[in-house]
Amino acid sequence: MYDVVIIGAGPAGLSAAIACREWDLHVLVLDEFPKPGGRLLGQLHQEPSGEWWNGIQETNLLLEKAQKYDTDIRCGVSAYHIEKLEHGYAIHTNQGSFETENLLLATGAAESAVPVPGWTLPGVMSIGAAQVMTNVHRVKVGQKGIVVGVNVLSAAIARELQLAGVELHSMALPASNPATVQHSNPNTVMDGLVRIAHLAPSAFLRFGSKFAKASWVRRLAVKFYPKGGVKMWGMPIHIRKAILSINGNDRVESVTMCRINADGEQIPGTEENITVDFVCIAGGLYPLTELAAVIGCPFRYMEELGGHVPIHSERMETPLKGVYVAGNITGIESAKVARAQGELAGLSIAADKLKAHADLQQHVEDAVKLVATTRADATIQFHPHITDGRHKMEQAFQQTKSS
Amino acid sequence: MDDLIICRCEEVSLADIKRTAHMYQCSAREVKLRTRAGMGYCGGRTCRPAVDAVLEEVTGEKPGNDIPLKVSPPVRPVSLSTLGGSERHE
Ligand SMILES: Cc1cc2nc3c(=O)[nH]c(=O)nc-3n(C[C@H](O)[C@H](O)[C@H](O)COP(=O)(O)OP(=O)(O)OC[C@H]3O[C@@H](n4cnc5c(N)ncnc54)[C@H](O)[C@@H]3O)c2cc1C
């Protein structure tokens, strides 16, 4: 019987494991990917300070610490079911079952697909898949591609592909259909773009300051958006052009692009074909919560957090005894926040287990504060109202506990 | 546009979803059960948000606090021998 089994070896799971090992708990970390690090492994971007955030280096720092404390991390292990036992939980995986008193779910986020006609052709991939192939596996995804979907994640990853020498024609919106509502409206997309202006210190800052924060300025910017797109790092970003279809017989051969009005409606007669051999679709992220659902955690739907999220406290505990959550499963945020949440979750688990250690409570409180300051300082913010979402979630937890 | 595939594992198109919603005038949950959208090999990991967005458009139902279609184990594809219990325990 383990003191704690952690599912997910991303920044949240690894930091939690380190905190638990510092307090000498009996810990096991499981991850289904062949390597530890989670989504950190693919990350590479420049901070406004000019410094680079290199996910592989950040992963190595965490792994060195984990090794120092003799942490048991097993990769290639996929958890498919969790059952409640009398005094804990049984985790069923493709490599056998594990029993534990406490459980930390740090399973991260998944990508939303954006269905446009032809999206099931070989050569179409999610933007995250392109990131993993490029930065983790070092495989060139194709000769020339296009990005469908303009948001924080796709802008960051498009830049990574460019740095790796992969040619991109441009970024554009998906054409409007019932499955792409949020992603196909130029005004909504522009609101999001202004928030990522700081991502690209030189090129994109100009973009951001041009369109400022006032909503009437943004409306005007959408209305008079240049036909050739606005260039970021030399690559055109189109929010008044959309991809109508992805074409090809056995694989991607081209896309059909058209101009759209400020409401996202197609302007007839503006269709053009663009030759590409791969397409990255980017529909944003949502918390990967299946395991929390399977053990019966109650949920809340909160758009600010990216979708359905298991109810949890600011100490990262759920209403189920011994079940904790940390990282993107609790809401979509950057890797630094996930890392701070992981440390907090690890300390909470240790504090609940080793009740006699009074100073542990103080560590937990400090860690709660660190999560808040990390959030406030975050370079990448996926949702504008994240802090409101966090407050609402704390209220939901208190309500659930008292009822 | 209506032949656009929404759930690729079960090959459910936009037209299938619209037709089912109109024919049975039913909840988003029932549309999923009738069409199997989001219930294929990937367990809905790829298409769940797209299926939910389409259903919201088609049925006008806003997402509630419960996950629209209950998640059932196994949440990953597993072999029969794994399920059969010839596995180790720790
Ligand atoms: C494609 C993509 C790109 C991103 N790019 C950026 C970026 O550039 N900058 C940024 O700040 N943030 C980015 N993010 C956000 C990212 O989610 C966070 O930065 C951070 O990695 C979240 O950490 P985490 O520990 O919560 O989850 P993750 O890092 O996602 O780690 C979760 C781990 O859990 C494992 N897992 C999940 N389910 C199971 C299971 N059933 N059994 C076993 N193991 C399981 C996964 O294999 C994974 O390794 C990106 C996210 C995605 C999906």
XYZ file of C-alpha atoms and ligand atoms in Angstrom:
546
model
C 0.000 0.000 0.000
C 1.460 3.362 -1.055
C 0.950 6.571 0.901
C 0.253 8.307 -2.383
C 0.041 7.383 -6.048
C 0.376 10.302 -8.454
C -1.080 9.928 -11.938
C 0.732 12.225 -14.380
C 4.431 13.139 -14.432
C 4.017 16.647 -15.820
C 5.132 19.738 -13.878
C 2.247 19.287 -11.405
C 2.798 15.571 -10.722
C 6.597 15.835 -10.486
C 6.539 18.811 -8.082
C 3.974 17.048 -5.926
C 6.133 13.928 -5.842
C 9.164 15.943 -4.735
C 7.190 17.620 -1.928
C 5.850 14.255 -0.716
C 9.300 12.657 -0.832
C 10.738 15.581 1.139
C 8.375 14.488 3.905
C 9.391 10.873 3.352
C 6.051 9.557 2.118
C 5.937 6.295 0.154
C 5.243 7.625 -3.352
C 4.652 6.166 -6.812
C 4.355 8.326 -9.954
C 2.717 6.857 -13.066
C 2.638 8.300 -16.587
C 1.482 6.781 -19.847
C 3.959 8.684 -22.032
C 7.372 7.017 -22.590
C 9.159 9.950 -20.873
C 8.378 12.008 -17.763
C 7.720 15.753 -18.102
C 4.209 15.914 -19.551
C 3.490 18.932 -21.731
C 6.570 20.693 -20.415
C 8.695 18.626 -22.789
C 7.457 20.471 -25.880
C 7.600 24.026 -24.541
C 9.939 26.700 -25.819
C 9.159 30.380 -25.674
C 10.702 33.723 -24.946
C 9.548 35.658 -21.896
C 9.045 39.446 -22.048
C 12.329 39.728 -20.117
C 14.025 38.166 -23.130
C 14.786 34.947 -21.248
C 13.863 31.636 -22.849
C 11.549 29.134 -21.179
C 12.936 25.752 -22.216
C 10.628 22.929 -21.138
C 13.231 20.185 -21.495
C 15.594 22.010 -19.142
C 12.756 22.651 -16.670
C 11.870 18.962 -16.795
C 15.467 17.964 -16.109
C 15.606 20.233 -13.070
C 12.505 18.564 -11.645
C 13.798 15.080 -12.442
C 17.149 15.750 -10.755
C 15.347 16.772 -7.585
C 13.034 13.777 -7.761
C 16.038 11.470 -8.192
C 17.793 13.030 -5.222
C 14.859 11.874 -3.094
C 14.744 8.413 -4.726
C 11.348 8.922 -6.280
C 9.749 5.944 -8.017
C 8.579 7.220 -11.445
C 7.224 4.698 -13.941
C 6.497 5.634 -17.546
C 4.470 3.799 -20.173
C 1.872 3.021 -17.495
C -1.675 3.947 -18.446
C -4.326 4.176 -15.718
C -7.712 3.106 -17.061
C -9.817 2.730 -13.909
C -9.830 3.634 -10.215
C -11.880 1.911 -7.529
C -12.629 2.932 -3.967
C -11.355 0.485 -1.356
C -12.200 0.473 2.351
C -9.071 2.488 3.248
C -7.949 4.024 -0.022
C -8.004 3.376 -3.729
C -7.005 0.725 -6.264
C -5.570 2.070 -9.511
C -5.864 -0.257 -12.481
C -3.300 0.158 -15.227
C -1.980 -1.707 -18.276
C 0.922 -2.746 -15.984
C -1.069 -4.132 -13.073
C -2.920 -2.615 -10.135
C -1.626 -0.403 -7.337
C -3.189 0.231 -3.936
C -2.798 3.533 -2.183
C -4.136 5.516 0.722
C -4.050 8.845 -1.156
C -4.356 9.667 -4.796
C -3.249 12.725 -6.756
C -4.729 13.231 -10.209
C -2.353 15.398 -12.271
C -3.447 14.290 -15.730
C -3.203 17.704 -17.403
C -5.205 18.866 -20.390
C -6.336 17.584 -23.768
C -6.843 19.465 -27.017
C -10.221 20.227 -28.529
C -10.625 19.266 -32.153
C -11.982 21.798 -34.646
C -13.873 19.839 -37.261
C -13.643 21.431 -40.709
C -14.382 19.378 -43.844
C -11.396 17.147 -44.533
C -10.034 17.176 -40.967
C -9.828 13.379 -40.889
C -7.322 13.209 -43.798
C -3.793 11.980 -43.043
C -1.548 15.033 -42.686
C -4.007 16.867 -40.459
C -2.874 16.985 -36.839
C -3.566 18.944 -33.712
C -1.162 21.800 -33.060
C -0.004 19.945 -29.918
C 0.873 16.870 -31.952
C 3.000 19.065 -34.209
C 4.697 20.451 -31.089
C 5.487 17.006 -29.694
C 6.771 15.713 -33.038
C 8.967 18.766 -33.514
C 10.338 19.396 -30.023
C 10.198 15.962 -28.396
C 10.620 13.431 -31.202
C 12.497 15.788 -33.571
C 10.478 14.745 -36.585
C 9.723 17.282 -39.305
C 5.938 17.289 -39.702
C 5.942 18.284 -43.379
C 7.290 20.649 -46.016
C 4.726 23.397 -45.835
C 1.700 23.757 -43.612
C -1.011 26.051 -42.372
C -2.474 26.586 -38.897
C -6.268 26.571 -38.500
C -7.304 28.322 -35.297
C -5.761 31.505 -33.874
C -5.240 31.476 -30.086
C -2.579 31.597 -27.356
C -1.492 28.027 -27.867
C -1.367 28.039 -31.658
C 0.600 31.305 -31.753
C 3.180 29.950 -29.300
C 3.552 26.646 -31.129
C 3.590 28.229 -34.615
C 6.630 30.161 -33.448
C 8.273 26.942 -32.220
C 7.687 25.279 -35.599
C 9.162 28.308 -37.317
C 12.256 28.177 -35.070
C 12.670 24.515 -35.985
C 12.706 25.405 -39.686
C 9.203 24.179 -40.541
C 7.542 26.402 -43.148
C 4.068 27.742 -42.386
C 1.969 29.585 -44.968
C -0.082 31.473 -42.363
C -2.560 31.139 -39.509
C -6.273 31.545 -40.215
C -9.643 30.807 -38.614
C -11.753 27.719 -39.219
C -14.860 28.436 -41.318
C -17.965 28.851 -39.233
C -20.057 25.731 -38.530
C -21.908 24.458 -35.431
C -18.709 22.812 -34.121
C -16.425 25.823 -34.515
C -18.605 28.600 -33.027
C -16.033 29.909 -30.559
C -13.114 29.769 -32.969
C -14.615 31.222 -36.136
C -15.741 34.675 -34.970
C -13.134 37.374 -35.743
C -14.224 39.594 -32.840
C -13.895 36.832 -30.243
C -10.560 35.809 -31.685
C -9.279 39.406 -31.662
C -10.151 39.728 -27.964
C -8.010 36.673 -27.342
C -5.152 37.910 -29.532
C -4.702 41.105 -27.595
C -4.034 38.974 -24.522
C -1.117 37.196 -26.177
C 0.570 40.327 -27.458
C 3.268 40.006 -24.806
C 4.229 36.513 -25.991
C 6.468 37.817 -28.709
C 8.544 40.586 -27.228
C 9.500 42.287 -30.453
C 7.107 41.417 -33.247
C 3.898 40.929 -31.384
C 4.152 43.775 -28.910
C 3.633 46.075 -31.845
C 0.552 44.116 -32.771
C -0.820 44.409 -29.258
C -0.167 48.093 -28.791
C -1.683 48.795 -32.200
C -5.006 47.367 -31.173
C -4.861 48.405 -27.517
C -7.216 47.117 -24.870
C -10.382 49.180 -25.514
C -13.068 47.042 -27.098
C -14.121 49.715 -29.618
C -10.557 49.824 -30.910
C -10.594 46.065 -31.293
C -13.931 46.186 -33.173
C -12.412 48.731 -35.565
C -9.278 46.653 -35.929
C -11.382 43.671 -36.935
C -13.337 45.770 -39.381
C -10.267 47.180 -41.104
C -8.018 44.161 -40.675
C -5.499 44.124 -43.561
C -6.186 41.637 -46.362
C -2.617 40.415 -46.256
C -2.954 39.661 -42.526
C -0.854 41.097 -39.722
C 2.616 39.653 -39.639
C 4.059 38.111 -36.523
C 7.648 36.894 -36.869
C 7.180 37.340 -40.606
C 4.204 34.992 -40.707
C 0.758 36.363 -41.654
C -2.000 35.975 -39.085
C -5.431 36.197 -40.674
C -8.555 36.789 -38.681
C -10.626 37.849 -41.683
C -9.797 34.690 -43.628
C -11.056 31.205 -42.912
C -10.302 27.679 -44.020
C -13.372 26.249 -45.763
C -11.992 22.793 -46.377
C -8.919 20.626 -46.320
C -8.521 18.825 -49.645
C -6.727 15.746 -50.915
C -7.276 12.177 -52.046
C -5.322 10.001 -49.653
C -3.652 12.806 -47.750
C -3.567 16.584 -47.415
C -2.803 18.296 -50.738
C -4.286 21.762 -50.277
C -6.720 23.905 -48.310
C -9.431 26.222 -49.574
C -9.296 29.631 -47.956
C -11.844 32.437 -48.275
C -12.354 35.935 -46.915
C -14.906 36.405 -44.142
C -16.753 39.459 -42.840
C -16.382 40.769 -39.289
C -19.067 38.308 -38.107
C -17.236 35.355 -39.551
C -19.516 34.880 -42.578
C -17.971 33.744 -45.831
C -17.612 36.381 -48.602
C -18.632 34.538 -51.787
C -16.237 34.511 -54.706
C -13.104 34.952 -52.588
C -12.105 31.279 -52.424
C -8.489 30.390 -53.195
C -6.576 27.117 -53.070
C -3.298 26.928 -51.177
C -0.927 24.014 -51.603
C 0.172 22.515 -48.275
C 1.148 19.022 -47.158
C 0.111 19.322 -43.531
C -2.471 21.204 -41.492
C -2.394 21.938 -37.757
C -5.767 22.461 -36.123
C -5.943 24.376 -32.862
C -9.156 24.393 -30.835
C -7.669 25.164 -27.433
C -7.366 22.997 -24.327
C -9.748 21.438 -21.811
C -8.994 19.706 -18.490
C -8.505 15.924 -18.818
C -10.730 14.674 -16.023
C -11.873 11.162 -16.934
C -10.310 9.491 -13.891
C -11.899 12.011 -11.519
C -15.264 11.255 -13.140
C -14.771 7.512 -12.812
C -14.248 7.677 -9.016
C -17.250 9.947 -8.607
C -15.760 13.383 -7.894
C -18.465 16.037 -8.190
C -17.886 18.536 -11.031
C -18.528 22.154 -11.909
C -18.688 23.565 -15.430
C -16.644 26.764 -15.522
C -15.730 28.396 -18.778
C -13.009 30.423 -17.022
C -11.223 27.167 -16.152
C -11.647 25.621 -19.594
C -14.645 23.310 -19.046
C -15.717 20.655 -16.561
C -13.445 20.573 -13.515
C -13.588 18.341 -10.407
C -14.579 20.401 -7.368
C -11.530 21.137 -5.228
C -10.308 23.480 -2.507
C -7.481 25.979 -2.729
C -5.402 23.302 -0.923
C -6.042 21.013 -3.919
C -8.199 18.488 -2.014
C -11.455 17.163 -3.493
C -14.526 16.320 -1.385
C -13.512 12.632 -1.662
C -11.283 11.567 1.202
C -7.681 11.101 0.052
C -8.245 12.358 -3.510
C -6.304 15.452 -4.584
C -5.912 17.261 -7.919
C -3.240 19.615 -9.322
C -2.224 21.199 -12.596
C -4.341 21.585 -15.709
C -6.962 19.070 -14.521
C -8.078 21.934 -12.227
C -8.188 24.545 -15.049
C -6.064 25.565 -18.019
C -3.022 27.574 -16.951
C 0.661 27.775 -17.735
C 3.330 25.310 -16.670
C 4.625 27.522 -13.843
C 1.204 27.591 -12.207
C 0.874 23.816 -12.628
C 4.242 23.370 -10.952
C 3.260 25.582 -7.999
C -0.064 23.750 -7.652
C 1.771 20.426 -7.648
C 4.013 21.459 -4.799
C 0.970 22.687 -2.880
C -0.897 19.415 -3.448
C 2.126 17.422 -2.261
C 2.372 19.505 0.911
C -1.382 19.185 1.553
C -1.138 15.413 1.283
C 1.838 15.353 3.651
C 0.081 17.712 6.100
C -3.098 15.595 6.124
C -1.075 12.443 6.682
C 1.462 13.734 9.227
C -0.940 15.745 11.363
C 1.579 16.056 14.187
C 3.877 18.373 12.192
C 2.499 21.833 12.989
C 4.985 23.618 10.699
C 3.624 21.720 7.710
C 0.431 23.787 7.935
C 2.529 26.903 7.528
C 4.213 25.400 4.442
C 0.781 24.691 2.971
C -0.334 28.268 3.537
C 2.851 29.613 1.947
C 2.315 27.317 -1.024
C -1.265 28.601 -1.459
C 0.149 32.121 -1.664
C 2.851 31.055 -4.108
C 0.201 29.664 -6.475
C -1.630 33.013 -6.402
C 1.482 35.101 -7.071
C 2.657 32.737 -9.828
C -0.769 33.122 -11.445
C -0.638 36.907 -11.214
C 2.829 36.988 -12.825
C 2.107 34.412 -15.548
C 3.314 35.312 -19.039
C 0.822 32.969 -20.673
C -2.789 33.325 -19.588
C -5.179 30.973 -21.367
C -8.409 32.451 -19.962
C -8.969 36.113 -19.067
C -11.117 35.479 -15.986
C -9.050 32.723 -14.417
C -8.914 34.357 -10.975
C -12.727 34.694 -10.842
C -12.952 31.030 -11.801
C -10.628 30.089 -8.946
C -12.776 32.034 -6.436
C -15.964 30.420 -7.677
C -14.363 27.015 -7.350
C -13.364 27.638 -3.729
C -16.975 28.629 -3.001
C -18.228 25.483 -4.711
C -15.933 23.408 -2.511
C -17.142 25.074 0.692
C -20.760 24.542 -0.359
C -20.176 20.876 -1.147
C -18.440 20.343 2.183
C -21.176 21.950 4.239
C -24.017 20.119 2.451
C -21.056 21.016 -44.866
C -23.549 18.568 -43.318
C -21.439 15.563 -44.291
C -18.690 16.965 -42.032
C -17.509 14.218 -39.663
C -17.769 15.254 -36.013
C -16.892 11.977 -34.250
C -14.303 10.163 -36.308
C -14.117 6.890 -34.322
C -17.827 6.220 -34.825
C -18.021 8.196 -38.103
C -20.928 10.358 -36.981
C -21.580 13.357 -39.237
C -23.102 16.729 -38.494
C -26.134 15.621 -40.532
C -26.566 12.490 -38.345
C -26.584 14.625 -35.213
C -28.978 17.229 -36.628
C -31.338 14.582 -37.980
C -31.425 12.682 -34.693
C -31.997 15.821 -32.640
C -34.889 16.912 -34.871
C -36.450 13.493 -35.253
C -36.546 12.673 -31.519
C -36.636 16.229 -30.088
C -34.430 14.830 -27.338
C -31.702 15.919 -24.905
C -28.049 16.237 -25.833
C -27.387 13.085 -23.837
C -29.961 11.102 -25.804
C -28.540 12.332 -29.126
C -25.179 10.942 -28.068
C -26.613 7.606 -27.036
C -28.585 7.300 -30.279
C -25.734 8.296 -32.633
C -22.797 6.995 -30.511
C -21.021 10.354 -31.077
C -18.156 10.566 -28.565
C -18.462 6.901 -27.564
C -15.817 5.328 -29.785
C -12.313 3.986 -29.309
C -10.821 7.283 -28.086
C -13.462 7.514 -25.373
C -14.416 10.956 -26.649
C -11.034 12.485 -25.825
C -10.706 13.865 -29.366
C -14.246 14.975 -30.151
C -16.000 15.550 -26.823
C -15.765 19.381 -26.904
C -16.794 19.455 -30.588
C -19.730 17.107 -29.964
C -20.807 19.228 -26.989
C -20.532 22.444 -29.050
C -22.641 20.956 -31.849
C -25.239 19.688 -29.403
C -25.437 23.062 -27.717
C -26.052 24.686 -31.126
C -28.521 22.051 -32.266
C -30.524 21.453 -29.056
C -29.968 24.854 -27.402
C -28.970 23.080 -24.148
C -26.229 24.859 -22.149
C -23.595 22.655 -20.515
C -24.513 21.735 -16.931
C -22.239 20.907 -14.029
C -22.357 17.176 -14.705
C -20.213 15.762 -17.481
C -22.700 15.441 -20.379
C -22.235 11.729 -20.847
C -21.100 9.717 -17.858
C -17.490 8.589 -18.166
C -17.201 4.823 -17.807
C -14.122 2.677 -17.296
C -11.926 1.650 -18.969
C -10.919 5.212 -19.907
C -8.120 3.868 -22.107
C -8.214 1.000 -24.597
C -7.001 -2.136 -22.752
C -6.374 -5.708 -23.823
C -8.670 -8.511 -22.672
C -5.784 -10.186 -20.835
C -5.295 -7.015 -18.778
C -9.003 -6.896 -17.966
C -8.997 -10.653 -17.321
C -6.822 -10.168 -14.264
C -3.590 -11.939 -15.247
C -1.888 -8.831 -13.851
C 0.279 -8.116 -10.881
C -0.737 -6.230 -7.786
C 1.265 -3.821 -5.585
C -0.383 20.617 -26.644
C -0.167 21.490 -25.451
C 0.754 22.522 -25.520
C 0.968 23.377 -24.445
N 1.884 24.395 -24.567
C 2.101 25.206 -23.506
C 3.098 26.233 -23.564
O 3.738 26.430 -24.589
N 3.326 26.988 -22.442
C 2.616 26.790 -21.288
O 2.855 27.466 -20.277
N 1.660 25.835 -21.237
C 1.389 25.047 -22.290
N 0.436 24.066 -22.206
C -0.369 23.950 -20.995
C 0.161 22.796 -20.185
O -0.928 21.962 -19.984
C 0.832 23.265 -18.910
O 1.910 24.086 -19.240
C 1.401 22.135 -18.045
O 2.161 21.211 -18.789
C 0.333 21.441 -17.278
O 0.965 20.562 -16.387
P 0.258 19.304 -15.769
O 1.265 18.661 -14.887
O -1.040 19.704 -15.195
O -0.111 18.368 -17.006
P 0.779 17.747 -18.185
O 2.049 18.436 -18.361
O -0.141 17.651 -19.345
O 1.080 16.272 -17.667
C 0.045 15.323 -17.483
C 0.608 13.936 -17.649
O -0.387 12.992 -17.251
C -0.279 11.855 -18.057
N -1.567 11.153 -18.040
C -2.794 11.658 -18.346
N -3.744 10.707 -18.194
C -3.111 9.577 -17.780
C -3.560 8.263 -17.458
N -4.854 7.915 -17.528
N -2.629 7.359 -17.062
C -1.316 7.698 -16.988
N -0.836 8.931 -17.282
C -1.717 9.852 -17.674
C 0.095 12.410 -19.414
O 0.776 11.423 -20.172
C 0.976 13.598 -19.071
O 2.345 13.299 -19.150
C 0.226 23.175 -23.258
C -0.681 22.119 -23.183
C -0.897 21.282 -24.263
C -1.900 20.148 -24.148
